[in-house]
């Protein structure tokens, strides 16, 4: 681009200096410009111009160096003349000269510009078969008289068609004439539209490839889209690493392309040689690697074999295995880790055996204590019934004014409390097998609420019922389930101190596999530390004498026998929600429900 631009500057400077010559200004002012013909012809030849023409200030030709006898025509359509006469400034650029203009200047220039297109691979389809216009590096400059009045213009230019000076200078400057396998390694071309008008790219017969055309994909990007192309491209008969950019007129219209390219063959050969060398080195490396790998793998496989054997023995329960691998690599580290793991497993196994033995002994002791407690409770229950009966008779028969009345009532109250404790203990210890029936949970919940709603503690409690009308029937023990519900509902009423809202809802889970009963209160709530213990036997937060701590433990056991669960969510000061979950069991599976754990 810089070399091409230097020629534009040369033509522009030559034309501008010519317009500033004193003799030219004097001749224009005196209308004797023909007297300067010899000087202007010498300038044209010395500066290598193909055209040098003078016009008056209206654009009318007053001297044409190539054809001095042809005068009087106007160059008003010439974009350089129009620019100079309107803006009074020198200008230089590239332009297209049509066949008529070239013929008027010189038949020789018209002949140089004429090309018949040569079929070229990958070129675009084109209706025309020849080119008659020519591409020129042109320039124009204004001529002023000595009072700085515009009196005319000088127009000059170099025809690029079949002018190889620029492209050969580019090749020599950039590529320094280097060759590869007898071919020029670098080439340069000037295109007029898509036709090579000046190039040092050679055809198969060794002649310059003028008249050949550019590849269609390159033309579409550079001329149509106005973008540079920097990529590999097919040039006449070979692939080149190329750069193309548009050549524009002074108005910005794209009229041609400037190209340079490097022969790709050299780099393809280098790539091929590099690949062959790489493949050779790779093959040798592969052979060496296989040999080394064989010896390494044999040593590694022996160590791994020991590890595999030890692992199988450990899987069969033999925890005293030991792997003897003394290498200092990863296999040795793995063997050491394996031995450490085996030692840790032996130690853990021994601790687990010791822990299991201890737990079994504790379970047996608790079982004995449980049996003893159940037996004691059973034996105590009979005399306790007598004490309770006689104390109640005394309360009925003694006079209210009798001073012993208060003592007798205390005996009856404490005997009743002992009876309730023993009954709960017996219920907890007996592990009663549920009597399973095909029931509707909505009915059981409704009956339970009907039983408790009449108690005085429920007088100021609002009960909200939300039963699922499509709740399926299931197999369960209605009496035991009623006991669970009553325990939870009464606990909720006591937690609200007889005042608040009790919400009872029934539903099925999304999979329709479980029936859920949700009981929510607005009571005091349960703290996090107590929430983990509420199902433990004899745990209670009630005052002494107001609970045995067996109600929720029994309820938990009943739900477990039915194959269900009980969950609790609580927040202190806001209330507690119990969610009972029971599996949906069809009547045909009733027998399977017996003995459910």
Coordinates of C-alpha atoms in Angstrom, one line a residue:
X1 CA 0.0 0.0 0.0
X2 CA 2.8 2.4 0.8
X3 CA 4.6 1.8 -2.5
X4 CA 1.3 2.2 -4.4
X5 CA 0.5 5.4 -2.4
X6 CA 4.0 6.8 -3.2
X7 CA 3.1 6.7 -6.9
X8 CA -0.1 8.6 -6.2
X9 CA 1.9 11.2 -4.3
X10 CA 4.5 11.4 -7.2
X11 CA 1.8 12.1 -9.8
X12 CA 0.1 14.6 -7.6
X13 CA 3.3 16.4 -6.8
X14 CA 4.4 16.4 -10.4
X15 CA 1.0 17.9 -11.5
X16 CA 1.0 20.5 -8.7
X17 CA 4.6 21.7 -9.4
X18 CA 3.8 21.9 -13.1
X19 CA 0.7 24.1 -12.3
X20 CA 2.9 26.3 -10.1
X21 CA 5.6 27.0 -12.8
X22 CA 5.9 30.6 -13.6
X23 CA 6.1 30.1 -17.3
X24 CA 2.9 28.0 -17.2
X25 CA 1.1 30.8 -15.3
X26 CA 2.3 33.4 -17.6
X27 CA 1.3 31.4 -20.7
X28 CA -2.2 30.8 -19.2
X29 CA -2.6 34.5 -18.4
X30 CA -1.5 35.6 -21.9
X31 CA -3.5 32.7 -23.6
X32 CA -0.3 31.4 -25.3
X33 CA -0.1 28.0 -23.6
X34 CA 0.9 26.3 -26.9
X35 CA 4.3 27.9 -26.4
X36 CA 4.8 25.6 -23.4
X37 CA 4.2 22.4 -25.3
X38 CA 7.9 21.4 -25.5
X39 CA 8.5 21.9 -21.8
X40 CA 5.3 20.1 -20.8
X41 CA 6.2 17.2 -23.1
X42 CA 9.6 16.9 -21.5
X43 CA 8.0 16.9 -18.0
X44 CA 5.6 14.2 -19.1
X45 CA 8.3 11.9 -20.3
X46 CA 10.8 12.6 -17.5
X47 CA 8.2 12.0 -14.8
X48 CA 6.8 8.9 -16.5
X49 CA 3.3 10.2 -17.0
X50 CA 1.0 8.7 -19.7
X51 CA -1.3 11.7 -19.8
X52 CA -0.7 15.4 -19.3
X53 CA -3.5 17.8 -20.3
X54 CA -4.4 21.4 -19.5
X55 CA -7.9 23.0 -19.3
X56 CA -9.2 26.5 -18.8
X57 CA -11.2 27.4 -15.8
X58 CA -14.4 26.0 -17.4
X59 CA -12.9 22.5 -18.0
X60 CA -12.3 23.0 -21.7
X61 CA -9.1 21.3 -23.0
X62 CA -6.6 23.9 -24.2
X63 CA -3.6 21.6 -24.6
X64 CA -3.3 17.8 -24.8
X65 CA 0.4 16.7 -24.8
X66 CA -0.4 13.3 -26.3
X67 CA -2.6 14.7 -29.1
X68 CA -1.9 18.5 -29.4
X69 CA -4.2 18.8 -32.4
X70 CA -7.2 17.6 -30.5
X71 CA -8.6 20.6 -28.5
X72 CA -11.9 22.1 -27.4
X73 CA -13.5 19.1 -25.8
X74 CA -14.4 19.4 -22.1
X75 CA -13.4 17.3 -19.1
X76 CA -16.2 18.4 -16.9
X77 CA -17.1 14.7 -16.2
X78 CA -13.6 14.0 -15.0
X79 CA -13.8 13.8 -11.2
X80 CA -10.3 15.3 -10.7
X81 CA -11.1 18.4 -12.8
X82 CA -14.5 18.9 -11.1
X83 CA -12.8 18.7 -7.7
X84 CA -10.0 21.1 -8.6
X85 CA -12.2 23.7 -10.3
X86 CA -14.7 23.8 -7.4
X87 CA -12.3 23.5 -4.4
X88 CA -9.2 25.0 -6.0
X89 CA -6.9 22.4 -4.4
X90 CA -4.6 19.7 -5.8
X91 CA -5.9 16.1 -5.6
X92 CA -4.5 12.7 -6.4
X93 CA -6.1 9.3 -6.4
X94 CA -7.1 6.3 -8.6
X95 CA -9.7 6.5 -11.3
X96 CA -11.2 4.7 -14.3
X97 CA -10.7 6.2 -17.7
X98 CA -13.2 5.0 -20.3
X99 CA -12.2 3.9 -23.8
X100 CA -13.3 7.2 -25.4
X101 CA -11.1 9.3 -23.2
X102 CA -8.1 7.0 -23.7
X103 CA -8.6 7.0 -27.5
X104 CA -8.7 10.8 -27.5
X105 CA -5.4 10.8 -25.6
X106 CA -3.7 8.1 -27.5
X107 CA -4.7 5.0 -29.5
X108 CA -1.7 3.3 -27.8
X109 CA -3.2 3.9 -24.3
X110 CA -6.6 2.5 -25.5
X111 CA -4.8 -0.6 -26.8
X112 CA -3.0 -1.1 -23.5
X113 CA -6.2 -0.9 -21.6
X114 CA -8.0 -3.4 -23.7
X115 CA -8.2 -7.0 -22.3
X116 CA -10.0 -10.1 -23.4
X117 CA -10.8 -12.2 -20.3
X118 CA -8.9 -15.4 -19.8
X119 CA -10.9 -18.3 -18.2
X120 CA -9.6 -18.6 -14.7
X121 CA -10.5 -21.4 -12.1
X122 CA -12.7 -20.3 -9.2
X123 CA -13.6 -16.9 -10.9
X124 CA -17.2 -15.6 -10.8
X125 CA -19.5 -15.9 -13.7
X126 CA -19.5 -12.7 -15.8
X127 CA -21.5 -11.8 -18.9
X128 CA -18.7 -9.5 -20.4
X129 CA -15.8 -11.1 -22.2
X130 CA -13.5 -8.1 -22.4
X131 CA -12.5 -4.8 -20.7
X132 CA -11.9 -1.6 -22.7
X133 CA -11.7 1.0 -19.8
X134 CA -8.4 1.6 -18.0
X135 CA -7.4 2.2 -14.4
X136 CA -5.2 5.3 -13.8
X137 CA -3.3 6.9 -11.0
X138 CA -4.4 10.4 -11.7
X139 CA -4.0 13.9 -10.3
X140 CA -5.1 17.5 -11.0
X141 CA -4.0 20.9 -9.7
X142 CA -5.4 24.4 -10.2
X143 CA -3.5 27.1 -12.2
X144 CA -3.6 30.7 -10.8
X145 CA -2.5 33.9 -12.4
X146 CA -0.3 36.3 -10.6
X147 CA -3.4 37.8 -8.9
X148 CA -4.4 34.4 -7.6
X149 CA -7.3 34.1 -9.9
X150 CA -8.2 30.6 -11.1
X151 CA -7.4 30.4 -14.8
X152 CA -7.2 26.7 -15.5
X153 CA -6.1 23.2 -14.4
X154 CA -3.5 20.6 -15.1
X155 CA -4.5 17.0 -15.3
X156 CA -2.0 14.1 -15.5
X157 CA -1.9 10.4 -14.9
X158 CA -0.3 7.0 -15.3
X159 CA -2.2 4.2 -16.9
X160 CA -1.8 1.0 -14.8
X161 CA -3.0 -1.5 -17.5
X162 CA 0.1 -3.5 -18.6
X163 CA 2.3 -1.1 -16.6
X164 CA 4.4 -3.5 -14.5
X165 CA 6.7 -1.0 -12.8
X166 CA 4.6 -0.8 -9.6
X167 CA 4.0 -4.5 -9.1
X168 CA 7.7 -5.4 -9.9
X169 CA 8.9 -2.8 -7.5
X170 CA 6.6 -4.2 -4.7
X171 CA 7.9 -7.8 -5.4
X172 CA 11.5 -6.6 -5.4
X173 CA 11.1 -4.5 -2.2
X174 CA 9.1 -6.9 -0.2
X175 CA 10.3 -10.3 -1.4
X176 CA 13.7 -9.4 -2.9
X177 CA 13.3 -11.7 -5.8
X178 CA 13.4 -14.9 -3.8
X179 CA 12.4 -18.1 -5.6
X180 CA 11.4 -21.6 -4.5
X181 CA 11.7 -24.5 -6.9
X182 CA 12.1 -22.0 -9.7
X183 CA 8.9 -20.1 -8.8
X184 CA 8.8 -16.5 -7.5
X185 CA 8.0 -16.9 -3.8
X186 CA 6.2 -13.5 -3.7
X187 CA 3.9 -11.9 -6.2
X188 CA 2.0 -8.6 -6.5
X189 CA -1.0 -7.6 -8.6
X190 CA -3.3 -4.7 -9.4
X191 CA -6.8 -5.6 -10.3
X192 CA -9.3 -3.5 -12.2
X193 CA -12.6 -4.7 -10.7
X194 CA -11.8 -8.5 -10.9
X195 CA -9.3 -8.5 -13.8
X196 CA -5.6 -8.6 -13.4
X197 CA -4.3 -5.5 -15.3
X198 CA -0.8 -5.5 -13.8
X199 CA 0.8 -8.5 -12.2
X200 CA 3.9 -10.6 -11.9
X201 CA 1.9 -13.8 -11.3
X202 CA 2.8 -16.1 -14.1
X203 CA 0.7 -18.5 -16.2
X204 CA 1.8 -22.1 -17.0
X205 CA 3.5 -20.8 -20.2
X206 CA 5.6 -18.3 -18.2
X207 CA 3.7 -15.2 -19.4
X208 CA 2.3 -12.6 -17.0
X209 CA -1.3 -13.6 -16.0
X210 CA -2.9 -10.3 -17.2
X211 CA -6.5 -10.8 -18.3
X212 CA -7.1 -13.5 -15.7
X213 CA -9.6 -12.9 -13.0
X214 CA -9.8 -13.1 -9.2
X215 CA -11.5 -16.0 -7.2
X216 CA -15.2 -15.4 -6.6
X217 CA -15.0 -15.6 -2.7
X218 CA -12.2 -13.1 -2.6
X219 CA -14.0 -10.7 -4.9
X220 CA -17.2 -10.9 -2.8
X221 CA -15.3 -9.9 0.4
X222 CA -13.0 -7.2 -1.0
X223 CA -15.1 -5.5 -3.7
X224 CA -18.7 -6.3 -2.6
X225 CA -18.2 -6.0 1.1
X226 CA -15.2 -3.6 1.1
X227 CA -13.2 -5.6 3.6
X228 CA -9.6 -6.8 3.5
X229 CA -8.9 -10.5 2.8
X230 CA -5.9 -12.0 4.7
X231 CA -6.0 -15.8 4.1
X232 CA -5.0 -18.5 1.7
X233 CA -6.4 -18.1 -1.8
X234 CA -6.2 -19.7 -5.2
X235 CA -4.2 -17.4 -7.6
X236 CA -4.4 -18.4 -11.3
X237 CA -2.8 -21.9 -10.9
X238 CA -1.4 -22.1 -7.4
X239 CA -2.3 -21.6 -3.7
X240 CA -0.9 -18.5 -2.0
X241 CA -1.0 -17.0 1.4
X242 CA -2.5 -13.7 0.4
X243 CA -3.5 -10.2 1.4
X244 CA -6.0 -8.2 -0.6
X245 CA -7.5 -4.7 0.0
X246 CA -9.8 -2.5 -2.0
X247 CA -8.6 0.4 -4.3
X248 CA -11.0 3.3 -4.1
X249 CA -11.6 6.5 -6.0
X250 CA -11.5 10.0 -4.5
X251 CA -15.3 9.6 -3.8
X252 CA -14.8 6.2 -2.0
X253 CA -16.1 3.9 -4.8
X254 CA -14.2 0.6 -5.0
X255 CA -12.8 0.1 -8.5
X256 CA -10.1 -2.4 -8.0
X257 CA -7.9 -4.5 -5.6
X258 CA -4.3 -4.3 -4.5
X259 CA -2.8 -7.8 -3.8
X260 CA 0.4 -9.4 -2.5
X261 CA 0.9 -13.1 -1.9
X262 CA 3.4 -15.7 -0.7
X263 CA 3.7 -19.1 -2.4
X264 CA 2.1 -21.6 -0.1
X265 CA 4.0 -24.5 -1.5
X266 CA 7.1 -23.7 0.5
X267 CA 5.2 -23.7 3.7
X268 CA 3.3 -26.8 2.8
X269 CA 6.6 -28.6 2.2
X270 CA 7.9 -27.4 5.5
X271 CA 4.8 -28.6 7.2
X272 CA 5.0 -32.0 5.5
X273 CA 8.7 -32.3 6.4
X274 CA 7.9 -31.3 10.0
X275 CA 5.1 -33.8 10.2
X276 CA 7.3 -36.6 8.8
X277 CA 10.0 -35.7 11.3
X278 CA 7.5 -35.5 14.1
X279 CA 6.0 -38.9 13.2
X280 CA 9.5 -40.4 13.1
X281 CA 10.4 -39.0 16.5
X282 CA 7.0 -40.2 17.8
X283 CA 7.5 -43.7 16.4
X284 CA 10.9 -43.9 18.0
X285 CA 9.6 -42.5 21.3
X286 CA 6.7 -45.0 21.2
X287 CA 9.0 -48.0 20.8
X288 CA 11.2 -46.7 23.6
X289 CA 8.2 -46.1 25.8
X290 CA 6.8 -49.6 25.1
X291 CA 10.1 -51.1 26.2
X292 CA 10.4 -49.0 29.3
X293 CA 6.7 -49.5 30.1
X294 CA 7.1 -53.3 29.8
X295 CA 9.7 -53.4 32.6
X296 CA 7.9 -50.8 34.7
X297 CA 4.5 -52.5 34.4
X298 CA 6.0 -55.9 35.3
X299 CA 7.2 -54.4 38.6
X300 CA 4.0 -52.5 39.2
X301 CA 1.8 -55.5 38.4
X302 CA 3.6 -57.6 41.0
X303 CA 3.0 -55.0 43.7
X304 CA -0.6 -54.5 42.6
X305 CA -1.1 -58.3 42.6
X306 CA -0.1 -58.3 46.3
X307 CA -2.6 -55.5 47.0
X308 CA -5.4 -57.3 45.2
X309 CA -4.7 -60.5 47.0
X310 CA -4.7 -58.7 50.4
X311 CA -7.9 -56.9 49.5
X312 CA -9.7 -60.1 48.7
X313 CA -8.5 -61.6 52.1
X314 CA -9.8 -58.5 53.9
X315 CA -13.1 -58.7 52.0
X316 CA -13.5 -62.3 53.4
X317 CA -13.1 -60.9 56.9
X318 CA -9.4 -61.5 57.5
X319 CA -8.3 -58.1 58.9
X320 CA -4.7 -59.1 60.0
X321 CA -3.3 -59.0 56.5
X322 CA -0.1 -57.1 55.7
X323 CA 1.2 -56.1 52.3
X324 CA 5.0 -56.2 51.9
X325 CA 5.9 -53.6 49.3
X326 CA 9.1 -51.7 49.9
X327 CA 9.2 -49.4 46.8
X328 CA 9.3 -45.6 47.4
X329 CA 6.9 -44.8 44.6
X330 CA 3.1 -44.3 44.6
X331 CA 2.6 -48.1 44.8
X332 CA 4.7 -48.2 48.0
X333 CA 2.7 -45.3 49.4
X334 CA -0.5 -47.1 48.5
X335 CA 0.7 -50.3 50.2
X336 CA 1.5 -48.3 53.4
X337 CA -1.9 -46.7 53.3
X338 CA -3.5 -50.2 52.9
X339 CA -1.6 -51.6 55.9
X340 CA -2.6 -48.5 57.9
X341 CA -6.3 -49.0 56.8
X342 CA -6.1 -52.7 57.8
X343 CA -4.7 -51.8 61.2
X344 CA -7.4 -49.2 61.7
X345 CA -10.1 -51.7 60.6
X346 CA -8.8 -54.3 63.1
X347 CA -8.9 -51.7 65.9
X348 CA -12.4 -50.5 64.9
X349 CA -13.6 -54.1 64.7
X350 CA -12.4 -54.8 68.2
X351 CA -14.0 -51.6 69.5
X352 CA -17.3 -52.5 67.7
X353 CA -17.3 -56.0 69.2
X354 CA -16.6 -54.5 72.7
X355 CA -19.4 -51.9 72.1
X356 CA -21.9 -54.5 70.8
X357 CA -21.2 -56.8 73.8
X358 CA -21.7 -53.9 76.1
X359 CA -25.0 -52.9 74.4
X360 CA -26.3 -56.4 74.4
X361 CA -25.6 -56.7 78.1
X362 CA -27.4 -53.3 78.7
X363 CA -30.3 -54.5 76.6
X364 CA -30.6 -57.7 78.5
X365 CA -30.3 -55.9 81.8
X366 CA -33.0 -53.4 80.7
X367 CA -35.2 -56.3 79.5
X368 CA -34.9 -58.0 82.9
X369 CA -35.6 -54.7 84.6
X370 CA -38.6 -54.2 82.3
X371 CA -39.9 -57.7 83.1
X372 CA -39.3 -57.1 86.8
X373 CA -41.1 -53.7 86.6
X374 CA -44.0 -55.3 84.8
X375 CA -44.2 -58.1 87.3
X376 CA -44.0 -55.7 90.3
X377 CA -46.6 -53.4 88.7
X378 CA -49.0 -56.4 88.2
X379 CA -48.5 -57.6 91.8
X380 CA -48.9 -54.1 93.2
X381 CA -52.0 -53.5 91.1
X382 CA -54.3 -55.9 93.0
X383 CA -53.7 -54.5 96.5
X384 CA -53.8 -51.0 95.0
X385 CA -57.3 -51.7 93.7
X386 CA -58.4 -52.6 97.2
X387 CA -56.9 -49.4 98.6
X388 CA -58.6 -47.4 95.9
X389 CA -62.0 -49.1 96.4
X390 CA -62.0 -48.8 100.2
X391 CA -60.8 -45.2 100.1
X392 CA -63.6 -44.3 97.6
X393 CA -66.1 -46.0 100.0
X394 CA -64.8 -44.0 102.9
X395 CA -65.2 -40.8 100.9
X396 CA -68.8 -41.7 100.1
X397 CA -69.7 -42.8 103.7
X398 CA -67.8 -40.4 105.9
X399 CA -69.4 -37.1 107.0
X400 CA -68.2 -34.0 105.1
X401 CA -67.6 -32.4 108.5
X402 CA -65.4 -35.2 109.7
X403 CA -61.8 -33.9 110.3
X404 CA -60.4 -37.0 108.6
X405 CA -62.3 -36.2 105.3
X406 CA -59.3 -34.3 103.8
X407 CA -56.9 -37.2 104.6
X408 CA -59.2 -39.8 103.1
X409 CA -59.6 -37.7 99.9
X410 CA -55.8 -37.5 99.6
X411 CA -55.5 -41.3 100.0
X412 CA -58.1 -41.7 97.2
X413 CA -56.4 -39.2 94.9
X414 CA -52.9 -40.7 95.3
X415 CA -54.2 -44.2 94.9
X416 CA -55.9 -43.1 91.6
X417 CA -52.6 -41.6 90.5
X418 CA -50.7 -44.8 91.3
X419 CA -53.3 -46.7 89.4
X420 CA -52.8 -44.5 86.3
X421 CA -49.0 -44.9 86.5
X422 CA -49.3 -48.7 86.8
X423 CA -51.8 -48.9 83.9
X424 CA -49.4 -46.8 81.7
X425 CA -46.5 -49.0 82.7
X426 CA -48.4 -52.2 81.9
X427 CA -49.5 -50.8 78.5
X428 CA -46.0 -49.8 77.7
X429 CA -44.6 -53.2 78.7
X430 CA -47.2 -55.5 77.2
X431 CA -46.6 -54.6 73.6
X432 CA -50.2 -55.4 72.7
X433 CA -50.7 -56.7 69.2
X434 CA -53.2 -54.3 67.3
X435 CA -56.5 -55.6 66.2
X436 CA -56.5 -54.4 62.5
X437 CA -59.7 -53.4 60.8
X438 CA -60.6 -51.7 57.6
X439 CA -61.4 -48.1 58.8
X440 CA -62.0 -44.5 57.8
X441 CA -59.5 -42.2 59.5
X442 CA -61.9 -39.2 59.2
X443 CA -64.4 -41.1 61.4
X444 CA -61.9 -42.0 64.1
X445 CA -60.6 -38.4 64.3
X446 CA -64.2 -37.1 64.5
X447 CA -65.2 -39.6 67.3
X448 CA -62.0 -38.7 69.3
X449 CA -62.8 -34.9 69.0
X450 CA -66.4 -35.6 70.1
X451 CA -65.1 -37.4 73.2
X452 CA -62.7 -34.6 74.3
X453 CA -64.7 -31.5 73.2
X454 CA -67.1 -31.8 76.2
X455 CA -64.3 -31.7 78.8
X456 CA -64.0 -28.4 80.7
X457 CA -60.5 -27.7 79.4
X458 CA -61.9 -27.4 75.8
X459 CA -64.6 -24.8 76.7
X460 CA -62.4 -21.9 75.6
X461 CA -60.6 -23.7 72.7
X462 CA -61.6 -23.1 69.1
X463 CA -61.4 -26.4 67.2
X464 CA -60.9 -26.1 63.4
X465 CA -61.5 -29.2 61.4
X466 CA -60.3 -29.7 57.8
X467 CA -60.9 -33.2 56.7
X468 CA -60.1 -34.6 53.2
X469 CA -63.4 -35.9 51.8
X470 CA -61.5 -38.2 49.4
X471 CA -59.4 -39.8 52.1
X472 CA -59.0 -43.5 51.3
X473 CA -59.8 -46.2 53.9
X474 CA -57.0 -48.2 55.4
X475 CA -56.3 -51.1 57.8
X476 CA -55.6 -50.1 61.4
X477 CA -56.6 -50.7 65.1
X478 CA -59.3 -48.0 65.7
X479 CA -59.0 -48.2 69.5
X480 CA -55.3 -47.8 69.6
X481 CA -55.4 -45.0 67.0
X482 CA -58.0 -43.2 69.1
X483 CA -55.7 -43.6 72.1
X484 CA -52.9 -41.9 70.1
X485 CA -55.1 -39.1 69.0
X486 CA -56.6 -38.5 72.4
X487 CA -53.1 -38.3 74.0
X488 CA -51.9 -35.7 71.5
X489 CA -55.1 -33.6 71.6
X490 CA -55.3 -33.5 75.4
X491 CA -51.5 -32.6 75.5
X492 CA -52.3 -29.8 73.0
X493 CA -55.2 -28.5 75.2
X494 CA -53.0 -28.5 78.3
X495 CA -50.2 -26.7 76.4
X496 CA -52.7 -23.9 75.5
X497 CA -53.8 -23.8 79.2
X498 CA -57.4 -24.3 78.0
X499 CA -57.5 -21.2 75.7
X500 CA -56.4 -21.0 72.0
X501 CA -56.9 -22.7 68.6
X502 CA -56.7 -26.4 67.9
X503 CA -56.5 -27.3 64.1
X504 CA -57.0 -30.9 63.0
X505 CA -56.6 -31.8 59.4
X506 CA -56.5 -35.0 57.3
X507 CA -54.9 -35.5 53.9
X508 CA -52.9 -37.9 51.7
X509 CA -49.3 -37.3 50.6
X510 CA -48.6 -36.3 47.0
X511 CA -47.9 -40.0 46.0
X512 CA -51.2 -41.2 47.6
X513 CA -49.3 -43.8 49.6
X514 CA -49.8 -42.4 53.1
X515 CA -52.6 -40.9 55.2
X516 CA -51.5 -37.9 57.2
X517 CA -53.2 -36.4 60.3
X518 CA -52.0 -33.0 61.3
X519 CA -52.8 -31.7 64.8
X520 CA -51.6 -28.1 65.5
X521 CA -52.0 -25.9 68.6
X522 CA -51.2 -22.3 69.5
X523 CA -49.7 -23.2 72.9
X524 CA -46.4 -22.6 74.6
X525 CA -44.3 -24.7 72.2
X526 CA -41.5 -27.1 73.0
X527 CA -37.8 -26.1 73.3
X528 CA -35.2 -27.7 71.0
X529 CA -33.5 -29.6 73.9
X530 CA -36.9 -31.1 75.0
X531 CA -38.0 -31.8 71.4
X532 CA -35.4 -34.6 71.1
X533 CA -36.7 -36.3 74.3
X534 CA -40.5 -36.1 74.1
X535 CA -40.9 -39.7 73.0
X536 CA -38.6 -41.1 75.8
X537 CA -40.6 -43.1 78.5
X538 CA -41.3 -41.2 81.7
X539 CA -40.1 -37.8 80.2
X540 CA -42.5 -35.0 80.9
X541 CA -42.4 -31.2 81.3
X542 CA -45.6 -31.1 83.4
X543 CA -45.6 -30.4 87.1
X544 CA -45.1 -33.3 89.5
X545 CA -48.3 -35.3 89.9
X546 CA -49.8 -34.1 86.5
X547 CA -48.3 -36.7 84.1
X548 CA -46.5 -40.0 83.9
X549 CA -44.4 -39.2 80.7
X550 CA -45.7 -42.4 79.0
X551 CA -48.4 -41.0 76.7
X552 CA -46.2 -40.0 73.8
X553 CA -43.9 -43.0 74.2
X554 CA -47.0 -45.3 73.9
X555 CA -48.3 -43.3 70.9
X556 CA -44.9 -43.6 69.2
X557 CA -45.0 -47.4 69.7
X558 CA -48.5 -47.7 68.3
X559 CA -47.6 -45.7 65.2
X560 CA -44.5 -47.9 64.7
X561 CA -46.6 -51.1 64.9
X562 CA -48.9 -49.7 62.2
X563 CA -45.9 -49.0 59.9
X564 CA -46.3 -45.3 60.4
X565 CA -44.4 -42.4 61.7
X566 CA -45.0 -39.4 64.0
X567 CA -43.2 -36.0 63.4
X568 CA -43.1 -32.9 65.6
X569 CA -42.4 -29.3 64.6
X570 CA -42.5 -26.7 67.4
X571 CA -41.5 -23.1 68.0
X572 CA -41.5 -21.7 71.6
X573 CA -44.2 -19.2 72.1
X574 CA -46.0 -20.0 68.8
X575 CA -47.2 -23.6 69.2
X576 CA -46.6 -27.2 68.2
X577 CA -47.7 -29.4 65.2
X578 CA -47.8 -33.2 65.3
X579 CA -48.1 -35.0 62.0
X580 CA -49.1 -38.7 62.0
X581 CA -48.4 -40.7 58.9
X582 CA -50.0 -44.1 58.2
X583 CA -49.5 -46.2 55.1
X584 CA -52.6 -46.8 52.9
X585 CA -53.4 -50.5 53.2
X586 CA -56.1 -52.2 51.1
X587 CA -58.5 -54.6 52.8
X588 CA -57.0 -57.4 50.8
X589 CA -53.7 -56.8 52.6
X590 CA -55.3 -56.9 56.1
X591 CA -53.5 -60.1 57.1
X592 CA -50.2 -58.5 56.2
X593 CA -50.9 -55.7 58.6
X594 CA -50.9 -57.9 61.7
X595 CA -47.7 -57.9 63.5
X596 CA -46.4 -54.8 61.6
X597 CA -43.3 -53.4 63.2

